mmCIF file of C-alpha atoms in Angstrom:
data_model
loop_
_atom_site.group_PDB
_atom_site.id
_atom_site.type_symbol
_atom_site.label_atom_id
_atom_site.label_comp_id
_atom_site.label_asym_id
_atom_site.label_seq_id
_atom_site.Cartn_x
_atom_site.Cartn_y
_atom_site.Cartn_z
ATOM 1 C CA MET A 1 44.814 -41.395 -8.614
ATOM 2 C CA LYS A 2 42.716 -44.485 -8.054
ATOM 3 C CA THR A 3 41.547 -43.374 -4.633
ATOM 4 C CA GLN A 4 40.758 -39.833 -5.754
ATOM 5 C CA LEU A 5 38.783 -40.739 -8.852
ATOM 6 C CA PRO A 6 35.605 -41.765 -6.959
ATOM 7 C CA ILE A 7 35.634 -38.496 -5.001
ATOM 8 C CA ILE A 8 35.924 -36.446 -8.178
ATOM 9 C CA LEU A 9 33.115 -38.509 -9.719
ATOM 10 C CA VAL A 10 30.863 -37.864 -6.712
ATOM 11 C CA CYS A 11 31.491 -34.131 -6.933
ATOM 12 C CA LEU A 12 30.778 -34.139 -10.659
ATOM 13 C CA SER A 13 27.564 -36.093 -10.141
ATOM 14 C CA LEU A 14 26.428 -33.355 -7.736
ATOM 15 C CA LEU A 15 26.943 -30.905 -10.584
ATOM 16 C CA GLY A 16 24.691 -33.102 -12.711
ATOM 17 C CA GLY A 17 21.760 -32.170 -10.510
ATOM 18 C CA CYS A 18 21.961 -28.537 -11.587
ATOM 19 C CA ALA A 19 18.924 -26.393 -12.317
ATOM 20 C CA THR A 20 17.731 -25.357 -15.763
ATOM 21 C CA THR A 21 17.917 -21.772 -17.016
ATOM 22 C CA ASN A 22 14.245 -21.146 -16.247
ATOM 23 C CA GLN A 23 14.619 -22.371 -12.709
ATOM 24 C CA ARG A 24 17.592 -20.043 -12.282
ATOM 25 C CA VAL A 25 15.845 -17.012 -13.760
ATOM 26 C CA LEU A 26 12.774 -17.582 -11.612
ATOM 27 C CA ASP A 27 14.667 -18.906 -8.561
ATOM 28 C CA SER A 28 11.976 -21.555 -8.329
ATOM 29 C CA GLY A 29 13.057 -24.027 -5.703
ATOM 30 C CA ASP A 30 11.185 -26.124 -3.189
ATOM 31 C CA GLU A 31 9.800 -23.099 -1.384
ATOM 32 C CA THR A 32 6.447 -21.548 -2.188
ATOM 33 C CA GLN A 33 6.112 -17.825 -2.861
ATOM 34 C CA LEU A 34 4.316 -17.451 0.459
ATOM 35 C CA GLN A 35 7.018 -19.209 2.463
ATOM 36 C CA LYS A 36 9.672 -16.973 0.964
ATOM 37 C CA ARG A 37 7.653 -13.831 1.659
ATOM 38 C CA SER A 38 6.978 -14.825 5.221
ATOM 39 C CA TYR A 39 10.599 -15.211 6.274
ATOM 40 C CA GLN A 40 11.766 -12.260 4.183
ATOM 41 C CA SER A 41 9.205 -9.788 5.605
ATOM 42 C CA ARG A 42 8.358 -8.139 8.892
ATOM 43 C CA ILE A 43 5.799 -5.515 9.916
ATOM 44 C CA PHE A 44 6.703 -2.484 12.024
ATOM 45 C CA GLU A 45 4.189 -0.383 13.936
ATOM 46 C CA THR A 46 5.012 3.014 12.479
ATOM 47 C CA SER A 47 3.690 5.192 9.696
ATOM 48 C CA ASP A 48 7.031 6.911 9.123
ATOM 49 C CA LYS A 49 8.452 5.449 5.923
ATOM 50 C CA GLU A 50 11.483 7.724 5.904
ATOM 51 C CA LYS A 51 12.396 6.738 9.451
ATOM 52 C CA VAL A 52 12.269 3.025 8.576
ATOM 53 C CA LEU A 53 14.343 3.584 5.426
ATOM 54 C CA ARG A 54 16.960 5.616 7.279
ATOM 55 C CA ALA A 55 17.133 2.943 9.975
ATOM 56 C CA ALA A 56 17.543 0.248 7.315
ATOM 57 C CA ILE A 57 20.381 2.248 5.740
ATOM 58 C CA SER A 58 22.113 2.592 9.136
ATOM 59 C CA THR A 59 21.650 -1.106 9.848
ATOM 60 C CA LEU A 60 23.152 -2.093 6.507
ATOM 61 C CA GLN A 61 26.086 0.238 7.131
ATOM 62 C CA ASP A 62 26.546 -1.254 10.596
ATOM 63 C CA LEU A 63 26.678 -4.680 8.974
ATOM 64 C CA GLY A 64 29.483 -3.541 6.665
ATOM 65 C CA PHE A 65 27.447 -2.917 3.519
ATOM 66 C CA VAL A 66 28.054 -0.105 1.072
ATOM 67 C CA ILE A 67 24.751 1.428 -0.053
ATOM 68 C CA ASP A 68 24.448 1.141 -3.834
ATOM 69 C CA ARG A 69 21.184 2.983 -4.289
ATOM 70 C CA ALA A 70 18.203 4.290 -2.389
ATOM 71 C CA ASP A 71 14.817 5.647 -3.403
ATOM 72 C CA LEU A 72 12.398 7.252 -0.979
ATOM 73 C CA MET A 73 9.354 7.135 -3.242
ATOM 74 C CA LEU A 74 9.827 3.493 -4.174
ATOM 75 C CA GLY A 75 10.964 2.789 -0.614
ATOM 76 C CA SER A 76 13.912 0.675 -1.642
ATOM 77 C CA ILE A 77 17.579 0.369 -0.710
ATOM 78 C CA SER A 78 20.251 -1.856 -2.212
ATOM 79 C CA GLY A 79 23.649 -2.562 -0.735
ATOM 80 C CA THR A 80 26.764 -4.667 -1.283
ATOM 81 C CA LYS A 81 29.181 -6.186 1.202
ATOM 82 C CA LEU A 82 32.648 -7.204 0.036
ATOM 83 C CA ASP A 83 34.723 -9.290 2.384
ATOM 84 C CA GLY A 84 36.412 -11.989 0.355
ATOM 85 C CA HIS A 85 32.898 -12.811 -0.794
ATOM 86 C CA GLN A 86 30.074 -10.661 -2.125
ATOM 87 C CA ILE A 87 26.664 -10.236 -0.544
ATOM 88 C CA LYS A 88 24.008 -8.147 -2.229
ATOM 89 C CA ILE A 89 20.793 -7.148 -0.498
ATOM 90 C CA THR A 90 17.672 -5.198 -1.422
ATOM 91 C CA VAL A 91 15.357 -3.908 1.276
ATOM 92 C CA SER A 92 11.957 -2.479 0.426
ATOM 93 C CA VAL A 93 9.618 -0.597 2.717
ATOM 94 C CA ARG A 94 5.968 -0.034 1.917
ATOM 95 C CA ALA A 95 2.921 1.105 3.824
ATOM 96 C CA LYS A 96 0.557 -1.549 5.089
ATOM 97 C CA GLY A 97 -2.674 0.250 5.916
ATOM 98 C CA THR A 98 -2.273 3.682 7.465
ATOM 99 C CA ASP A 99 -0.125 2.994 10.529
ATOM 100 C CA ARG A 100 2.158 0.088 9.703
ATOM 101 C CA MET A 101 5.163 -0.515 7.439
ATOM 102 C CA LEU A 102 6.029 -3.771 5.716
ATOM 103 C CA VAL A 103 9.771 -4.338 5.358
ATOM 104 C CA ARG A 104 10.982 -6.964 2.934
ATOM 105 C CA ALA A 105 14.552 -8.064 2.293
ATOM 106 C CA ASN A 106 16.141 -10.413 -0.198
ATOM 107 C CA ALA A 107 19.820 -11.207 -0.424
ATOM 108 C CA GLN A 108 22.327 -13.209 -2.424
ATOM 109 C CA PHE A 109 25.682 -14.631 -1.455
ATOM 110 C CA ASN A 110 28.153 -14.663 -4.382
ATOM 111 C CA ILE A 111 25.921 -16.282 -7.001
ATOM 112 C CA THR A 112 23.363 -18.072 -4.835
ATOM 113 C CA PRO A 113 20.214 -16.702 -3.209
ATOM 114 C CA ILE A 114 20.239 -16.661 0.598
ATOM 115 C CA GLU A 115 17.358 -18.921 1.581
ATOM 116 C CA ASP A 116 18.198 -19.571 5.210
ATOM 117 C CA PRO A 117 15.422 -17.919 7.309
ATOM 118 C CA LYS A 118 17.939 -17.532 10.180
ATOM 119 C CA GLN A 119 19.922 -14.938 8.174
ATOM 120 C CA TYR A 120 16.783 -12.823 7.649
ATOM 121 C CA GLN A 121 15.830 -13.243 11.304
ATOM 122 C CA ASP A 122 19.251 -11.828 12.229
ATOM 123 C CA PHE A 123 18.823 -8.943 9.808
ATOM 124 C CA PHE A 124 15.415 -7.976 11.197
ATOM 125 C CA ALA A 125 16.716 -8.297 14.765
ATOM 126 C CA SER A 126 19.470 -5.796 13.890
ATOM 127 C CA LEU A 127 16.916 -3.499 12.244
ATOM 128 C CA GLU A 128 14.647 -3.692 15.300
ATOM 129 C CA LYS A 129 17.481 -2.448 17.495
ATOM 130 C CA SER A 130 18.184 0.475 15.250
ATOM 131 C CA LEU A 131 14.476 1.388 14.998
ATOM 132 C CA PHE A 132 13.665 0.806 18.681
ATOM 133 C CA LEU A 133 10.551 -0.985 17.435
ATOM 134 C CA ALA A 134 9.500 -4.603 17.593
ATOM 135 C CA ALA A 135 9.001 -6.428 14.316
ATOM 136 C CA HIS A 136 5.971 -8.601 13.728
ATOM 137 C CA ALA A 137 5.696 -11.476 11.334
ATOM 138 C CA GLY A 138 3.452 -10.747 8.384
ATOM 139 C CA GLU A 139 0.192 -12.548 7.824
ATOM 140 C CA MET B 1 50.117 -34.511 -4.306
ATOM 141 C CA LYS B 2 49.697 -32.858 -7.687
ATOM 142 C CA LYS B 3 46.069 -34.004 -7.829
ATOM 143 C CA LEU B 4 45.249 -32.026 -4.719
ATOM 144 C CA PRO B 5 44.370 -28.771 -6.546
ATOM 145 C CA ILE B 6 42.040 -30.693 -8.885
ATOM 146 C CA LEU B 7 40.296 -32.299 -5.946
ATOM 147 C CA PHE B 8 39.991 -28.997 -4.186
ATOM 148 C CA GLY B 9 38.562 -27.373 -7.311
ATOM 149 C CA ALA B 10 35.987 -30.111 -7.696
ATOM 150 C CA LEU B 11 34.934 -29.677 -4.072
ATOM 151 C CA ILE B 12 34.409 -25.944 -4.528
ATOM 152 C CA LEU B 13 32.302 -26.588 -7.641
ATOM 153 C CA ALA B 14 30.141 -28.967 -5.644
ATOM 154 C CA GLY B 15 28.960 -26.018 -3.575
ATOM 155 C CA CYS B 16 30.943 -26.021 -0.377
ATOM 156 C CA VAL B 17 30.917 -22.234 0.013
ATOM 157 C CA THR B 18 28.192 -21.029 2.379
ATOM 158 C CA VAL B 19 27.106 -17.746 3.934
ATOM 159 C CA PRO B 20 29.328 -17.032 6.959
ATOM 160 C CA PRO B 21 27.340 -17.261 10.217
ATOM 161 C CA ASN B 22 26.425 -13.963 11.892
ATOM 162 C CA THR B 23 26.546 -12.109 8.573
ATOM 163 C CA PHE B 24 23.507 -10.094 9.624
ATOM 164 C CA VAL B 25 24.389 -9.662 13.296
ATOM 165 C CA VAL B 26 25.968 -6.411 14.495
ATOM 166 C CA THR B 27 29.087 -7.619 16.318
ATOM 167 C CA PRO B 28 31.360 -5.499 18.591
ATOM 168 C CA GLU B 29 33.954 -5.370 15.773
ATOM 169 C CA LEU B 30 31.329 -3.903 13.454
ATOM 170 C CA LEU B 31 30.405 -1.300 16.072
ATOM 171 C CA GLN B 32 34.062 -0.338 16.262
ATOM 172 C CA GLN B 33 34.043 0.058 12.508
ATOM 173 C CA ARG B 34 31.009 2.341 12.884
ATOM 174 C CA GLN B 35 33.010 4.603 15.232
ATOM 175 C CA LEU B 36 35.769 4.786 12.678
ATOM 176 C CA GLU B 37 33.457 5.587 9.791
ATOM 177 C CA THR B 38 31.220 8.168 11.495
ATOM 178 C CA ARG B 39 31.650 11.844 12.374
ATOM 179 C CA ARG B 40 29.182 14.320 13.842
ATOM 180 C CA TYR B 41 28.724 17.799 12.421
ATOM 181 C CA ASP B 42 26.817 20.510 14.280
ATOM 182 C CA GLY B 43 25.432 23.807 13.073
ATOM 183 C CA ILE B 44 24.927 22.752 9.475
ATOM 184 C CA LYS B 45 21.796 21.813 7.539
ATOM 185 C CA GLU B 46 21.547 18.370 5.938
ATOM 186 C CA GLU B 47 21.464 19.868 2.457
ATOM 187 C CA SER B 48 24.677 21.857 3.000
ATOM 188 C CA LEU B 49 26.422 18.879 4.595
ATOM 189 C CA ILE B 50 25.608 16.534 1.743
ATOM 190 C CA THR B 51 26.681 19.153 -0.814
ATOM 191 C CA ALA B 52 29.974 19.639 1.044
ATOM 192 C CA SER B 53 30.490 15.855 1.126
ATOM 193 C CA ALA B 54 29.745 15.456 -2.596
ATOM 194 C CA ASN B 55 32.378 18.116 -3.262
ATOM 195 C CA VAL B 56 34.953 16.174 -1.233
ATOM 196 C CA LEU B 57 34.220 13.005 -3.192
ATOM 197 C CA GLN B 58 34.862 14.995 -6.371
ATOM 198 C CA ASP B 59 38.052 16.435 -4.838
ATOM 199 C CA LEU B 60 39.188 12.837 -4.366
ATOM 200 C CA GLY B 61 38.476 11.982 -8.000
ATOM 201 C CA PHE B 62 35.310 9.960 -7.502
ATOM 202 C CA ASN B 63 32.475 9.983 -10.010
ATOM 203 C CA LEU B 64 29.029 10.193 -8.482
ATOM 204 C CA GLU B 65 26.945 7.137 -9.316
ATOM 205 C CA ASN B 66 23.710 7.441 -7.409
ATOM 206 C CA SER B 67 22.128 9.773 -4.962
ATOM 207 C CA GLU B 68 18.912 10.087 -3.036
ATOM 208 C CA THR B 69 19.286 13.330 -1.135
ATOM 209 C CA LYS B 70 15.893 12.854 0.552
ATOM 210 C CA LEU B 71 17.483 9.944 2.416
ATOM 211 C CA GLY B 72 20.933 11.497 2.617
ATOM 212 C CA VAL B 73 22.559 8.859 0.408
ATOM 213 C CA LEU B 74 25.427 9.356 -2.056
ATOM 214 C CA THR B 75 27.369 6.655 -3.864
ATOM 215 C CA ALA B 76 30.462 7.144 -5.967
ATOM 216 C CA SER B 77 33.232 5.137 -7.570
ATOM 217 C CA LYS B 78 36.490 5.394 -9.493
ATOM 218 C CA GLN B 79 38.797 3.052 -11.391
ATOM 219 C CA ARG B 80 42.481 3.220 -10.615
ATOM 220 C CA ASP B 81 45.744 1.374 -11.135
ATOM 221 C CA ALA B 82 46.429 -1.278 -8.483
ATOM 222 C CA THR B 83 50.006 -2.377 -9.184
ATOM 223 C CA ASP B 84 52.015 -2.664 -6.015
ATOM 224 C CA GLY B 85 55.846 -2.473 -6.123
ATOM 225 C CA ARG B 86 56.317 -5.102 -3.414
ATOM 226 C CA GLU B 87 53.935 -7.476 -5.144
ATOM 227 C CA VAL B 88 55.740 -7.024 -8.478
ATOM 228 C CA ALA B 89 59.079 -7.684 -6.775
ATOM 229 C CA ALA B 90 57.727 -10.871 -5.198
ATOM 230 C CA ALA B 91 56.382 -12.035 -8.573
ATOM 231 C CA ILE B 92 59.799 -11.470 -10.189
ATOM 232 C CA ILE B 93 61.539 -13.470 -7.448
ATOM 233 C CA VAL B 94 59.020 -16.303 -7.829
ATOM 234 C CA ALA B 95 59.554 -16.279 -11.598
ATOM 235 C CA LEU B 96 63.368 -16.295 -11.176
ATOM 236 C CA LEU B 97 63.095 -19.263 -8.830
ATOM 237 C CA GLY B 98 61.214 -21.087 -11.573
ATOM 238 C CA GLY B 99 57.778 -20.745 -9.959
ATOM 239 C CA GLY B 100 56.138 -19.518 -13.185
ATOM 240 C CA ALA B 101 54.089 -16.375 -13.645
ATOM 241 C CA MET B 102 52.431 -15.278 -10.412
ATOM 242 C CA ALA B 103 49.228 -13.267 -10.658
ATOM 243 C CA ILE B 104 49.586 -9.699 -9.402
ATOM 244 C CA SER B 105 47.122 -6.868 -8.867
ATOM 245 C CA LYS B 106 46.346 -4.972 -12.061
ATOM 246 C CA ASP B 107 43.594 -2.437 -11.555
ATOM 247 C CA GLN B 108 40.865 -1.685 -9.066
ATOM 248 C CA THR B 109 37.418 -0.193 -8.719
ATOM 249 C CA ILE B 110 37.061 1.817 -5.530
ATOM 250 C CA ARG B 111 33.509 2.323 -4.315
ATOM 251 C CA VAL B 112 32.240 4.608 -1.636
ATOM 252 C CA ALA B 113 28.881 5.144 0.017
ATOM 253 C CA LEU B 114 28.248 8.245 2.087
ATOM 254 C CA VAL B 115 25.169 8.649 4.245
ATOM 255 C CA VAL B 116 24.067 11.734 6.173
ATOM 256 C CA ARG B 117 21.490 11.268 8.912
ATOM 257 C CA PRO B 118 20.118 13.631 11.556
ATOM 258 C CA VAL B 119 21.149 13.220 15.194
ATOM 259 C CA ASN B 120 18.154 12.412 17.395
ATOM 260 C CA ASP B 121 17.628 14.517 20.519
ATOM 261 C CA SER B 122 16.717 12.962 23.892
ATOM 262 C CA ASN B 123 13.049 12.712 22.832
ATOM 263 C CA GLY B 124 13.966 10.751 19.711
ATOM 264 C CA LYS B 125 13.216 13.697 17.437
ATOM 265 C CA ALA B 126 15.554 14.498 14.565
ATOM 266 C CA MET B 127 17.586 17.676 15.135
ATOM 267 C CA ALA B 128 17.590 20.204 12.288
ATOM 268 C CA ASP B 129 21.256 21.155 12.305
ATOM 269 C CA SER B 130 23.166 18.248 13.873
ATOM 270 C CA HIS B 131 24.047 15.334 11.645
ATOM 271 C CA PHE B 132 26.133 12.202 11.436
ATOM 272 C CA VAL B 133 28.112 11.467 8.293
ATOM 273 C CA ARG B 134 29.081 7.870 7.705
ATOM 274 C CA VAL B 135 31.295 6.776 4.872
ATOM 275 C CA THR B 136 32.434 3.291 3.792
ATOM 276 C CA PHE B 137 35.118 2.482 1.237
ATOM 277 C CA GLN B 138 35.347 -0.808 -0.647
ATOM 278 C CA ARG B 139 37.558 -1.967 -3.467
ATOM 279 C CA LEU B 140 37.508 -4.688 -6.103
ATOM 280 C CA VAL B 141 41.033 -5.520 -7.246
ATOM 281 C CA ARG B 142 41.436 -7.268 -10.594
ATOM 282 C CA ARG B 143 44.557 -9.390 -10.933
ATOM 283 C CA THR B 144 46.559 -10.295 -14.024
ATOM 284 C CA ASP B 145 44.876 -13.727 -14.091
ATOM 285 C CA ASN B 146 41.483 -11.930 -14.101
ATOM 286 C CA SER B 147 40.607 -13.097 -10.605
ATOM 287 C CA VAL B 148 39.001 -10.451 -8.391
ATOM 288 C CA ILE B 149 39.680 -9.684 -4.738
ATOM 289 C CA ALA B 150 36.872 -7.895 -2.890
ATOM 290 C CA GLN B 151 37.511 -6.028 0.327
ATOM 291 C CA THR B 152 36.270 -3.297 2.653
ATOM 292 C CA LEU B 153 38.924 -0.756 3.568
ATOM 293 C CA ARG B 154 39.532 -0.478 7.310
ATOM 294 C CA GLU B 155 42.635 1.711 7.796
ATOM 295 C CA PRO B 156 41.813 4.434 10.365
ATOM 296 C CA GLU B 157 44.174 6.855 8.540
ATOM 297 C CA LEU B 158 42.026 6.675 5.416
ATOM 298 C CA TYR B 159 38.910 7.717 7.312
ATOM 299 C CA GLN B 160 40.767 10.387 9.284
ATOM 300 C CA TYR B 161 42.081 11.919 6.085
ATOM 301 C CA PHE B 162 38.646 11.817 4.518
ATOM 302 C CA TYR B 163 36.950 13.567 7.425
ATOM 303 C CA GLU B 164 39.644 16.237 7.581
ATOM 304 C CA ARG B 165 38.675 17.025 4.006
ATOM 305 C CA VAL B 166 34.959 17.031 4.864
ATOM 306 C CA SER B 167 35.547 19.404 7.788
ATOM 307 C CA LYS B 168 37.403 21.783 5.492
ATOM 308 C CA SER B 169 34.655 21.508 2.895
ATOM 309 C CA VAL B 170 31.949 22.175 5.518
ATOM 310 C CA PHE B 171 33.847 25.309 6.513
ATOM 311 C CA LEU B 172 34.036 26.435 2.891
ATOM 312 C CA GLU B 173 30.351 25.644 2.398
ATOM 313 C CA ALA B 174 29.356 27.581 5.523
ATOM 314 C CA HIS B 175 31.285 30.610 4.300
ATOM 315 C CA LYS B 176 30.045 30.174 0.731
ATOM 316 C CA ILE B 177 33.589 30.094 -0.653
#
């Protein structure tokens, strides 16, 4: 018991650093709004919203997600992946000017937001393949 | 030794669970899954195909949850019993051996998403009467200790059975029966 007590104490002290309710509701961490938007968004050179949405649906299905809902007018898709853990993702597609589409994704793993830009990079790389279009970083 | 579970619990609380790597990368296994979950139907309009598919989901006892037919998306779910004879037997043996009450599966929510999309011809243009249907089944099993197991169903037989039903339904739809 004596050797394990310090370890338990360390773990509990980590819990002590938990966020307040407001921080959790607003997901306000160290990142700025702009940083978050930049790694969660990409621009595609097409004016076909439906094509991008259908490609996003296919990509999510390829990745093992079940589509929860989709809306063409709003340009949004939500999906859930269950594999011992739960991942939820929302992808939105909106026109940027007349000939480009802005795709934005945000995801959560169990009960924490996914904030690793690498995961989003992977997602957009998969989407690129399914769209046969290169993605560009937003401004 | 008895402290081990406590230690383990404390570690989990401290946030050791992370997103598995390659979560958003399409791996060869996932492509195999795509083969399993997809069928192509020719000579039928998207509207008729999605109607036929919705009918199959109802045949199988699912309740429709959401749909966006403009994007070919349908989602449905149902709640069912999840008790498993073998699991119950194992729990009884454990209890007889003095292992206490073992949690067993109680009930489950089965979810399904079905997506219809047009097949592209060699010029990348969507064809009017050739479509792919892709369906994915998931389930959330609640156990007697209220823990939940989440999984995607991968048995080929399940998907085969489902598409046999869709083929029949497409036939009925085409003949307006």
